[in-house]
CSV table of C-alpha atoms and ligand atoms in Angstrom, one decimal:
chain,number,residue,atom,x,y,z
L,22,UNK,CA,109.3,120.5,93.8
L,23,UNK,CA,110.8,117.4,95.4
L,24,UNK,CA,109.3,113.9,95.0
L,25,UNK,CA,109.8,110.7,97.0
L,26,UNK,CA,108.3,107.3,96.5
L,27,UNK,CA,107.9,104.6,99.2
L,28,UNK,CA,107.6,101.2,97.4
L,29,UNK,CA,107.2,97.7,98.8
L,30,UNK,CA,110.0,95.6,97.5
L,31,UNK,CA,108.6,92.1,98.4
L,32,UNK,CA,105.0,90.5,98.4
L,33,UNK,CA,103.4,93.4,100.3
L,34,UNK,CA,103.1,94.3,104.0
L,35,UNK,CA,106.7,95.5,104.2
L,36,UNK,CA,105.6,98.3,106.7
L,37,UNK,CA,105.3,100.9,103.9
L,38,UNK,CA,102.7,102.9,105.8
L,39,UNK,CA,105.0,103.2,108.8
L,40,UNK,CA,107.7,104.6,106.5
L,41,UNK,CA,105.2,106.9,104.8
L,42,UNK,CA,104.2,108.2,108.2
L,43,UNK,CA,107.7,109.0,109.1
L,44,UNK,CA,108.5,110.6,105.8
L,45,UNK,CA,105.1,112.4,105.5
L,46,UNK,CA,106.2,114.9,108.1
L,47,UNK,CA,108.2,116.7,105.3
L,48,UNK,CA,105.7,116.2,102.5
L,49,UNK,CA,102.8,118.5,101.3
L,50,UNK,CA,101.1,115.9,99.1
L,51,UNK,CA,100.7,112.1,99.8
L,52,UNK,CA,99.6,110.2,96.7
L,53,UNK,CA,98.3,106.6,96.1
L,54,UNK,CA,98.8,105.6,92.5
L,55,UNK,CA,97.7,101.9,92.2
L,56,UNK,CA,95.9,99.1,93.9
L,57,UNK,CA,92.7,99.5,95.8
L,58,UNK,CA,91.3,98.4,99.1
L,59,UNK,CA,93.2,95.1,98.8
L,60,UNK,CA,95.9,97.2,100.6
L,61,UNK,CA,96.0,97.3,104.4
L,62,UNK,CA,98.4,100.0,105.6
L,63,UNK,CA,98.9,100.2,109.4
L,64,UNK,CA,100.0,103.1,111.5
L,65,UNK,CA,100.4,102.9,115.2
L,66,UNK,CA,100.3,106.2,117.0
L,67,UNK,CA,100.5,105.7,120.8
L,68,UNK,CA,97.3,103.8,121.8
L,69,UNK,CA,95.7,104.2,118.4
L,70,UNK,CA,96.0,101.8,115.5
L,71,UNK,CA,94.8,103.0,112.1
L,72,UNK,CA,94.5,100.7,109.0
L,73,UNK,CA,94.1,102.4,105.7
L,74,UNK,CA,92.8,100.7,102.6
L,75,UNK,CA,92.2,103.5,100.1
L,76,UNK,CA,92.8,106.7,101.9
L,77,UNK,CA,96.6,107.7,101.8
L,78,UNK,CA,98.3,107.2,105.2
L,79,UNK,CA,99.3,110.9,105.3
L,80,UNK,CA,95.7,111.9,106.3
L,81,UNK,CA,96.8,111.5,110.0
L,82,UNK,CA,98.7,114.8,109.6
L,83,UNK,CA,96.0,117.5,109.7
L,84,UNK,CA,97.5,119.8,107.2
L,85,UNK,CA,98.6,117.4,104.4
L,86,UNK,CA,96.9,117.1,101.0
L,87,UNK,CA,96.0,113.4,100.3
L,88,UNK,CA,95.4,112.4,96.7
L,89,UNK,CA,94.1,109.2,94.9
L,90,UNK,CA,95.4,109.0,91.3
L,91,UNK,CA,93.8,107.5,88.2
L,92,UNK,CA,95.6,104.1,88.6
L,93,UNK,CA,93.8,103.3,91.8
L,94,UNK,CA,90.5,101.2,91.6
L,95,UNK,CA,88.0,102.5,94.1
L,96,UNK,CA,85.1,100.7,95.7
L,97,UNK,CA,83.1,103.9,96.5
L,98,UNK,CA,81.1,102.2,99.3
L,99,UNK,CA,84.2,101.1,101.0
L,100,UNK,CA,85.8,104.5,100.5
L,101,UNK,CA,82.9,106.2,102.2
L,102,UNK,CA,83.0,103.8,105.0
L,103,UNK,CA,86.6,104.3,105.6
L,104,UNK,CA,86.2,108.1,105.4
L,105,UNK,CA,83.3,108.0,107.9
L,106,UNK,CA,85.4,105.9,110.2
L,107,UNK,CA,88.2,108.3,110.1
L,108,UNK,CA,85.9,111.4,110.4
L,109,UNK,CA,84.5,109.8,113.6
L,110,UNK,CA,88.1,109.8,114.9
L,111,UNK,CA,88.3,113.6,114.3
L,112,UNK,CA,90.1,113.5,110.9
L,113,UNK,CA,89.0,116.1,108.3
L,114,UNK,CA,88.9,115.6,104.6
L,115,UNK,CA,87.7,119.0,103.4
L,116,UNK,CA,89.8,120.7,100.9
L,117,UNK,CA,92.7,118.3,101.3
L,118,UNK,CA,91.4,115.0,99.9
L,119,UNK,CA,91.0,114.5,96.1
L,120,UNK,CA,90.3,111.7,93.7
L,121,UNK,CA,91.2,111.7,90.0
L,122,UNK,CA,88.0,111.5,87.8
L,123,UNK,CA,89.8,108.8,85.8
L,124,UNK,CA,90.0,106.3,88.7
L,125,UNK,CA,88.0,103.2,87.9
L,126,UNK,CA,85.1,102.1,90.1
L,127,UNK,CA,85.0,98.7,91.7
L,128,UNK,CA,81.4,97.5,91.3
L,129,UNK,CA,79.5,95.0,93.3
L,130,UNK,CA,79.8,92.6,90.3
L,131,UNK,CA,83.5,92.9,90.4
L,132,UNK,CA,83.5,91.7,94.0
L,133,UNK,CA,81.2,88.9,93.1
L,134,UNK,CA,83.3,87.8,90.2
L,135,UNK,CA,86.4,87.9,92.3
L,136,UNK,CA,84.7,85.8,95.0
L,137,UNK,CA,83.5,83.3,92.5
L,138,UNK,CA,86.9,82.8,90.9
L,139,UNK,CA,88.4,82.3,94.3
L,140,UNK,CA,85.8,79.7,95.5
L,141,UNK,CA,86.7,77.4,92.6
L,142,UNK,CA,89.2,74.7,93.5
L,143,UNK,CA,91.4,75.4,90.5
L,144,UNK,CA,95.1,75.0,90.8
L,145,UNK,CA,95.8,78.5,89.9
L,146,UNK,CA,93.6,80.0,92.6
L,147,UNK,CA,95.4,83.2,93.5
L,148,UNK,CA,94.3,83.6,97.1
L,149,UNK,CA,93.1,87.2,96.5
L,150,UNK,CA,91.6,89.6,99.0
L,151,UNK,CA,88.3,89.1,97.2
L,152,UNK,CA,87.9,92.9,97.0
L,153,UNK,CA,87.1,92.7,93.2
L,154,UNK,CA,90.4,94.2,92.2
L,155,UNK,CA,91.4,91.8,89.4
L,156,UNK,CA,88.0,91.9,87.6
L,157,UNK,CA,87.9,95.7,87.9
L,158,UNK,CA,91.3,96.2,86.3
L,159,UNK,CA,90.4,93.7,83.6
L,160,UNK,CA,87.3,95.6,82.7
L,161,UNK,CA,89.3,98.8,82.8
L,162,UNK,CA,91.7,97.5,80.2
L,163,UNK,CA,88.9,95.9,78.2
L,164,UNK,CA,87.2,99.3,78.2
L,165,UNK,CA,84.1,98.2,79.9
L,166,UNK,CA,85.0,100.1,83.1
L,167,UNK,CA,83.2,102.9,84.8
L,168,UNK,CA,85.3,105.8,86.0
L,169,UNK,CA,84.7,108.2,88.9
L,170,UNK,CA,83.9,111.0,86.4
L,171,UNK,CA,81.2,109.0,84.8
L,172,UNK,CA,79.1,109.1,88.0
L,173,UNK,CA,78.0,112.7,87.3
L,174,UNK,CA,76.0,112.2,84.1
L,175,UNK,CA,73.1,109.9,84.9
L,176,UNK,CA,72.2,109.0,81.3
L,177,UNK,CA,75.8,108.1,80.4
L,178,UNK,CA,76.3,106.2,83.6
L,179,UNK,CA,73.2,104.2,82.7
L,180,UNK,CA,74.6,103.4,79.3
L,181,UNK,CA,78.0,102.4,80.8
L,182,UNK,CA,76.2,100.1,83.3
L,183,UNK,CA,74.1,98.5,80.5
L,184,UNK,CA,77.4,97.9,78.6
L,185,UNK,CA,79.3,96.2,81.4
L,186,UNK,CA,76.2,94.2,82.6
L,187,UNK,CA,75.8,92.9,79.1
L,188,UNK,CA,79.4,92.0,78.9
L,189,UNK,CA,79.2,89.9,82.1
L,190,UNK,CA,75.8,88.5,81.3
L,191,UNK,CA,74.4,90.1,84.3
L,192,UNK,CA,70.6,90.7,84.3
L,193,UNK,CA,69.5,94.2,83.3
L,194,UNK,CA,66.9,94.1,86.1
L,195,UNK,CA,69.7,94.8,88.6
L,196,UNK,CA,71.0,97.9,86.9
L,197,UNK,CA,68.5,100.3,88.5
L,198,UNK,CA,69.6,99.4,92.0
L,199,UNK,CA,73.2,99.9,91.2
L,200,UNK,CA,72.5,103.1,89.4
L,201,UNK,CA,70.6,104.5,92.3
L,202,UNK,CA,73.2,103.6,94.9
L,203,UNK,CA,76.0,105.0,92.8
L,204,UNK,CA,74.2,108.3,92.3
L,205,UNK,CA,73.6,108.5,96.0
L,206,UNK,CA,77.2,108.0,96.8
L,207,UNK,CA,78.4,110.2,94.0
L,208,UNK,CA,76.8,113.2,95.6
L,209,UNK,CA,78.7,112.6,98.8
L,210,UNK,CA,82.0,112.3,96.9
L,211,UNK,CA,81.4,115.2,94.5
L,212,UNK,CA,83.5,117.8,96.4
L,213,UNK,CA,86.5,115.4,96.3
L,214,UNK,CA,86.9,115.0,92.5
L,215,UNK,CA,89.8,116.9,91.0
L,216,UNK,CA,92.2,116.3,88.1
L,217,UNK,CA,95.3,115.0,89.9
L,218,UNK,CA,97.9,115.3,87.1
L,219,UNK,CA,97.5,119.1,87.0
L,220,UNK,CA,97.6,119.3,90.8
L,221,UNK,CA,100.9,117.3,91.0
L,222,UNK,CA,102.7,118.7,87.9
L,223,UNK,CA,101.9,122.3,88.8
L,224,UNK,CA,103.1,121.8,92.4
L,225,UNK,CA,106.4,123.5,91.9
L,226,UNK,CA,106.9,124.5,95.5
L,227,UNK,CA,105.6,121.3,97.1
L,228,UNK,CA,107.1,118.0,98.3
L,229,UNK,CA,105.2,115.0,97.0
L,230,UNK,CA,105.3,111.5,98.6
L,231,UNK,CA,104.0,108.6,96.6
L,232,UNK,CA,102.7,105.7,98.7
L,233,UNK,CA,103.0,102.4,97.0
L,234,UNK,CA,100.6,99.5,97.7
L,235,UNK,CA,101.5,95.8,97.5
L,236,UNK,CA,105.0,95.1,96.4
L,237,UNK,CA,107.4,94.5,93.5
L,238,UNK,CA,106.9,90.7,93.6
L,239,UNK,CA,103.1,91.2,93.3
L,240,UNK,CA,103.5,93.4,90.2
L,241,UNK,CA,101.1,92.2,87.4
L,242,UNK,CA,104.0,91.9,84.9
L,243,UNK,CA,107.3,91.4,86.9
L,244,UNK,CA,105.8,89.6,89.9
L,245,UNK,CA,105.3,85.9,90.4
L,246,UNK,CA,102.6,85.7,87.7
L,247,UNK,CA,99.8,84.6,87.9
L,248,UNK,CA,100.1,84.9,91.7
L,249,UNK,CA,100.2,88.6,91.6
L,250,UNK,CA,97.8,91.5,92.0
L,251,UNK,CA,96.5,93.3,88.9
L,252,UNK,CA,98.2,96.6,89.1
L,253,UNK,CA,101.7,98.1,88.3
L,254,UNK,CA,103.2,98.3,91.8
L,255,UNK,CA,106.7,99.4,90.6
L,256,UNK,CA,108.1,103.0,90.4
L,257,UNK,CA,107.1,103.0,86.7
L,258,UNK,CA,103.5,102.7,87.9
L,259,UNK,CA,103.7,106.3,89.3
L,260,UNK,CA,103.7,107.9,85.9
L,261,UNK,CA,100.7,106.0,84.7
L,262,UNK,CA,98.9,105.8,87.9
L,263,UNK,CA,99.1,109.5,89.0
L,264,UNK,CA,99.9,111.2,85.7
L,265,UNK,CA,103.1,112.4,87.1
L,266,UNK,CA,105.4,113.3,84.1
L,267,UNK,CA,108.6,114.0,86.0
L,268,UNK,CA,111.3,111.7,87.4
L,269,UNK,CA,110.9,110.8,91.0
L,270,UNK,CA,113.8,112.4,92.9
L,271,UNK,CA,114.1,109.7,95.7
L,272,UNK,CA,112.9,106.1,95.6
L,273,UNK,CA,112.9,104.4,99.0
L,274,UNK,CA,112.6,100.7,98.7
L,275,UNK,CA,110.9,99.1,101.8
L,276,UNK,CA,112.3,95.7,102.7
L,277,UNK,CA,111.2,93.5,105.6
L,278,UNK,CA,114.1,92.0,107.6
L,279,UNK,CA,112.6,88.7,106.8
L,280,UNK,CA,110.0,87.8,104.1
L,281,UNK,CA,106.3,87.2,104.2
L,282,UNK,CA,103.5,86.5,101.7
L,283,UNK,CA,99.7,86.3,102.0
L,284,UNK,CA,97.8,84.3,99.4
L,285,UNK,CA,99.2,81.6,97.1
L,286,UNK,CA,102.2,81.4,94.9
L,287,UNK,CA,106.0,80.5,95.1
L,288,UNK,CA,108.0,81.7,98.1
L,289,UNK,CA,111.4,80.0,98.0
L,290,UNK,CA,112.6,81.0,101.5
L,291,UNK,CA,109.3,80.1,103.2
L,292,UNK,CA,109.7,78.4,106.6
L,293,UNK,CA,107.0,75.8,107.2
L,294,UNK,CA,108.3,75.0,110.6
L,295,UNK,CA,108.6,76.4,114.2
L,296,UNK,CA,111.1,79.1,113.1
L,297,UNK,CA,108.4,80.3,110.7
L,298,UNK,CA,105.8,80.2,113.4
L,299,UNK,CA,108.1,82.0,115.7
L,300,UNK,CA,108.5,84.9,113.2
L,301,UNK,CA,104.7,85.0,112.6
L,302,UNK,CA,103.9,85.3,116.3
L,303,UNK,CA,106.8,87.8,117.1
L,304,UNK,CA,106.0,89.9,114.0
L,305,UNK,CA,102.2,89.6,114.5
L,306,UNK,CA,102.1,88.5,110.8
L,307,UNK,CA,98.4,88.4,110.2
L,308,UNK,CA,96.9,90.3,107.2
L,309,UNK,CA,95.7,93.9,107.9
L,310,UNK,CA,92.9,93.4,105.3
L,311,UNK,CA,91.8,89.8,105.5
L,312,UNK,CA,93.3,88.7,108.9
L,313,UNK,CA,94.9,85.7,107.2
L,314,UNK,CA,98.1,84.3,108.7
L,315,UNK,CA,101.0,85.5,106.6
L,316,UNK,CA,103.5,82.9,105.4
L,317,UNK,CA,106.9,83.7,106.8
L,318,UNK,CA,110.6,83.0,105.7
L,319,UNK,CA,114.1,84.2,105.6
L,320,UNK,CA,115.3,87.3,103.8
L,321,UNK,CA,115.7,86.5,100.1
L,322,UNK,CA,118.5,88.6,98.6
L,323,UNK,CA,117.9,87.2,95.1
L,324,UNK,CA,114.3,88.6,95.2
L,325,UNK,CA,115.5,91.7,96.9
L,326,UNK,CA,118.1,92.6,94.2
L,327,UNK,CA,115.5,92.0,91.5
L,328,UNK,CA,112.9,94.3,93.2
L,329,UNK,CA,115.6,97.0,93.8
L,330,UNK,CA,116.6,96.8,90.1
L,331,UNK,CA,113.0,97.0,88.8
L,332,UNK,CA,112.1,100.0,91.1
L,333,UNK,CA,115.4,101.8,90.5
L,334,UNK,CA,115.7,102.3,94.2
L,335,UNK,CA,118.0,104.9,95.7
L,336,UNK,CA,118.1,103.6,99.3
L,337,UNK,CA,116.6,100.9,101.6
L,338,UNK,CA,114.2,101.2,104.5
L,339,UNK,CA,114.7,97.9,106.5
L,340,UNK,CA,111.7,97.3,108.7
L,341,UNK,CA,110.7,95.0,111.5
L,342,UNK,CA,114.3,94.3,112.5
L,343,UNK,CA,113.2,93.9,116.2
L,344,UNK,CA,111.3,90.7,115.2
L,345,UNK,CA,114.6,89.0,114.5
L,346,UNK,CA,115.9,89.4,118.1
L,347,UNK,CA,116.4,86.1,119.9
L,348,UNK,CA,117.5,83.9,117.0
L,349,UNK,CA,120.8,82.1,117.5
L,350,UNK,CA,121.5,82.4,113.8
L,351,UNK,CA,119.9,84.1,110.9
L,352,UNK,CA,119.8,83.0,107.3
L,353,UNK,CA,119.9,85.0,104.1
L,354,UNK,CA,119.2,83.4,100.8
L,355,UNK,CA,121.9,84.5,98.3
L,356,UNK,CA,121.3,82.2,95.3
L,357,UNK,CA,118.8,79.8,93.8
L,358,UNK,CA,119.9,76.3,92.8
L,359,UNK,CA,118.0,75.1,89.7
L,360,UNK,CA,118.9,71.6,88.8
L,361,UNK,CA,122.7,71.8,89.1
L,362,UNK,CA,123.1,75.4,88.5
L,363,UNK,CA,123.1,78.2,91.1
L,364,UNK,CA,121.9,81.5,89.9
L,365,UNK,CA,121.1,84.8,91.4
L,366,UNK,CA,118.7,85.8,88.7
L,367,UNK,CA,115.0,85.8,89.8
L,368,UNK,CA,113.2,83.3,87.4
L,369,UNK,CA,110.6,84.8,85.1
L,370,UNK,CA,108.3,81.8,85.3
L,371,UNK,CA,106.6,80.9,88.7
L,372,UNK,CA,106.8,77.2,87.9
L,373,UNK,CA,110.6,77.5,87.9
L,374,UNK,CA,110.5,79.6,91.1
L,375,UNK,CA,108.6,76.9,92.8
L,376,UNK,CA,111.3,74.4,92.4
L,377,UNK,CA,114.4,76.4,93.2
L,378,UNK,CA,116.5,75.3,96.1
L,379,UNK,CA,117.5,78.4,98.1
L,380,UNK,CA,121.2,78.7,98.9
L,381,UNK,CA,121.8,80.3,102.3
L,382,UNK,CA,124.5,82.1,104.3
L,383,UNK,CA,124.2,82.1,108.0
L,384,UNK,CA,124.8,85.1,110.2
L,385,UNK,CA,125.0,85.3,114.0
L,386,UNK,CA,121.8,86.7,115.6
L,387,UNK,CA,121.3,88.9,118.7
L,388,UNK,CA,119.5,88.4,121.9
L,389,UNK,CA,118.8,92.0,122.9
L,390,UNK,CA,115.4,93.7,122.6
L,391,UNK,CA,116.2,96.6,120.2
L,392,UNK,CA,112.7,98.2,120.2
L,393,UNK,CA,113.9,101.1,122.3
L,394,UNK,CA,117.1,101.9,120.3
L,395,UNK,CA,117.1,105.3,118.4
L,396,UNK,CA,120.8,105.6,117.4
L,397,UNK,CA,122.4,103.2,114.9
L,398,UNK,CA,125.6,102.7,116.8
L,399,UNK,CA,123.7,101.4,119.8
L,400,UNK,CA,122.4,98.4,117.9
L,401,UNK,CA,124.2,95.1,118.7
L,402,UNK,CA,127.2,94.4,116.5
L,403,UNK,CA,125.5,91.4,115.0
L,404,UNK,CA,122.4,93.4,114.0
L,405,UNK,CA,124.8,95.9,112.4
L,406,UNK,CA,126.4,93.0,110.5
L,407,UNK,CA,123.0,91.9,109.3
L,408,UNK,CA,122.3,95.4,108.0
L,409,UNK,CA,125.7,95.5,106.3
L,410,UNK,CA,125.1,92.2,104.6
L,411,UNK,CA,121.7,93.4,103.3
L,412,UNK,CA,123.3,96.5,101.9
L,413,UNK,CA,126.1,94.5,100.2
L,414,UNK,CA,123.7,92.0,98.7
L,415,UNK,CA,121.4,94.6,97.3
L,416,UNK,CA,124.0,97.2,96.5
L,417,UNK,CA,122.3,100.1,98.1
L,418,UNK,CA,122.5,101.8,101.5
L,419,UNK,CA,120.0,101.3,104.3
L,420,UNK,CA,119.1,104.8,105.4
L,421,UNK,CA,116.1,103.9,107.7
L,422,UNK,CA,115.9,101.1,110.1
L,423,UNK,CA,112.5,100.4,111.7
L,424,UNK,CA,112.6,98.6,115.2
L,425,UNK,CA,108.9,98.9,116.1
L,426,UNK,CA,105.6,100.1,114.8
L,427,UNK,CA,105.6,103.5,116.4
L,428,UNK,CA,106.8,106.7,114.7
L,429,UNK,CA,109.6,107.1,117.2
L,430,UNK,CA,110.9,103.5,116.8
L,431,UNK,CA,112.9,104.5,113.7
L,432,UNK,CA,116.6,104.8,113.3
L,433,UNK,CA,118.0,107.1,110.6
L,434,UNK,CA,121.3,105.9,109.5
R,10,LIG,P1,102.1,97.8,104.7
R,10,LIG,O1,101.0,97.2,104.0
R,10,LIG,O2,103.4,97.7,103.9
R,10,LIG,O3,101.8,99.3,105.1
R,10,LIG,O4,102.3,97.0,106.0
R,10,LIG,P2,101.2,96.5,107.1
R,10,LIG,O5,100.7,97.7,107.8
R,10,LIG,O6,100.2,95.6,106.3
R,10,LIG,O7,102.0,95.5,108.0
R,10,LIG,C1,103.2,95.9,108.8
R,10,LIG,C2,102.8,95.6,110.2
R,10,LIG,O8,104.1,95.8,111.0
R,10,LIG,C3,101.8,96.6,110.8
R,10,LIG,O9,101.1,95.9,111.8
R,10,LIG,C4,102.7,97.6,111.6
R,10,LIG,O10,102.1,98.3,112.6
R,10,LIG,C5,103.9,96.7,112.0
R,10,LIG,N1,105.2,97.4,112.0
R,10,LIG,C6,105.6,98.4,111.2
R,10,LIG,N2,107.0,98.6,111.4
R,10,LIG,C7,107.4,97.7,112.4
R,10,LIG,C8,108.6,97.4,113.0
R,10,LIG,O11,109.6,98.0,112.8
R,10,LIG,N3,108.5,96.4,114.0
R,10,LIG,C9,107.4,95.8,114.3
R,10,LIG,N4,107.5,94.8,115.2
R,10,LIG,N5,106.2,96.0,113.7
R,10,LIG,C10,106.2,97.0,112.8
R,11,LIG,P1,99.6,96.1,101.0
R,11,LIG,O1,99.5,97.4,100.3
R,11,LIG,C1,100.0,91.7,100.9
R,11,LIG,C2,97.9,89.8,97.5
R,11,LIG,C3,96.7,88.9,97.9
R,11,LIG,C4,96.9,87.8,96.7
R,11,LIG,C5,97.4,88.6,95.5
R,11,LIG,C6,96.2,89.1,94.6
R,11,LIG,O2,99.0,96.1,102.4
R,11,LIG,O3,101.1,95.6,101.1
R,11,LIG,P2,94.3,90.9,94.9
R,11,LIG,O4,93.2,91.0,95.9
R,11,LIG,O5,95.1,92.1,94.9
R,11,LIG,O6,93.7,90.4,93.6
R,11,LIG,O7,95.1,89.6,95.4
R,11,LIG,O8,97.9,89.8,96.1
R,11,LIG,N1,97.8,91.1,98.1
R,11,LIG,C7,98.6,91.6,99.1
R,11,LIG,N2,99.4,91.0,99.9
R,11,LIG,N3,99.8,93.1,101.0
R,11,LIG,C8,98.9,93.7,100.2
R,11,LIG,O9,98.8,95.0,100.2
R,11,LIG,C9,98.2,93.0,99.1
R,11,LIG,N4,97.3,93.3,98.2
R,11,LIG,C10,97.1,92.1,97.6
R,11,LIG,O10,96.9,88.3,99.1
R,11,LIG,O11,98.0,87.0,97.0
R,12,LIG,MG1,99.5,95.7,104.3
């Protein structure tokens, strides 16, 4: 058995799916272990663009097994819609797509609660994807949640629905509709339920690839709380979200060559000027799930080193390097000034992070279009310098450089 994890090391959208797609070639199982359909994972294959929300990105390879672990929260209506959409494009799920019965169900009431919280004008409005993710995880922890396995015992499901409806002061009169809809959908999903921990831990002759969603800085504990998602996005989340009891052999941290963030919360290197606009347009930085413009900024080595440490990464995949072509100079943040003190520790409190003054180094840029380059030594010297600086600041080697959205636009270093 050999296991690899591909984990976002910023605020999500680091092009994890592109890296998963490249590495899935050598994997037998591709596994999601946290998050839900707040994720938007894009793969571009020639003229086709696929955006995955719940289905692991490996499904594009016809022979791979794709698994959803217990740590994922699943909106079953959205999952079916996503599967139907992929089936219409010729992708088959039979005997190679499985969901752990422990995975929590995102109910319509979770979506409603998320929407309500987000429509208030409170100062701590998160800017969520409004997919019901936070309320669903909250109920899971409070033990009001409904899990996939519960769908197959009507009486018990009714009991669980009564319990959660009561907790949220929802009228009992709505239970029947939800119950009937869930039963209808559960029949369609029945062939796909399987205990994932046994599947994974018994896979002695298989290669397993864990596909992270979101990123380290959105982790519910170590991210920029409360402006985070509600799951454990770090490598530690694999054990609890997939029931994988072994050490992951290879942890690939995915870093964008610049930083982006969707939703609210501190972002020290954010560029609210035409440089930020230029990055947004060149990088097509609009959310894959909600279509919102992504906030853009310079590479933040303080945040990067923190994410690398938390995930225990072995190597770096540096993505979207092509977007940085055409800048006279490029900046990298190497420290935060807080009052009179410069630190390279990532603050634990968001309020502190909001007020740091990023300290930058400047590096020469490059003019060349690099989207067609496939060998590392063909990159402009200044791009190689940029990569070397990222390696030096994080303290790990860059092994994969992505210079475009296509599978082939990948340089192995
Ligand atoms: P994920 O959520 O981490 O999987 O990332 P997203 O799919 O949300 O966003 C990454 C976007 O960048 C997608 O539109 C990809 O097609 C695109 N992309 C991936 N790698 C590259 C790259 O190296 N260069 C460019 N220009 N685009 C890329
Ligand atoms: P992928 O997997 C970028 C952000 C939201 C919001 C915060 C909380 O594509 O990288 P939530 O709906 O999870 O309660 O929202 O987290 N967010 C993401 N940002 N990429 C994602 O996923 C995200 N999933 C959630 O914008 O700021
Ligand atoms: Mg995304």
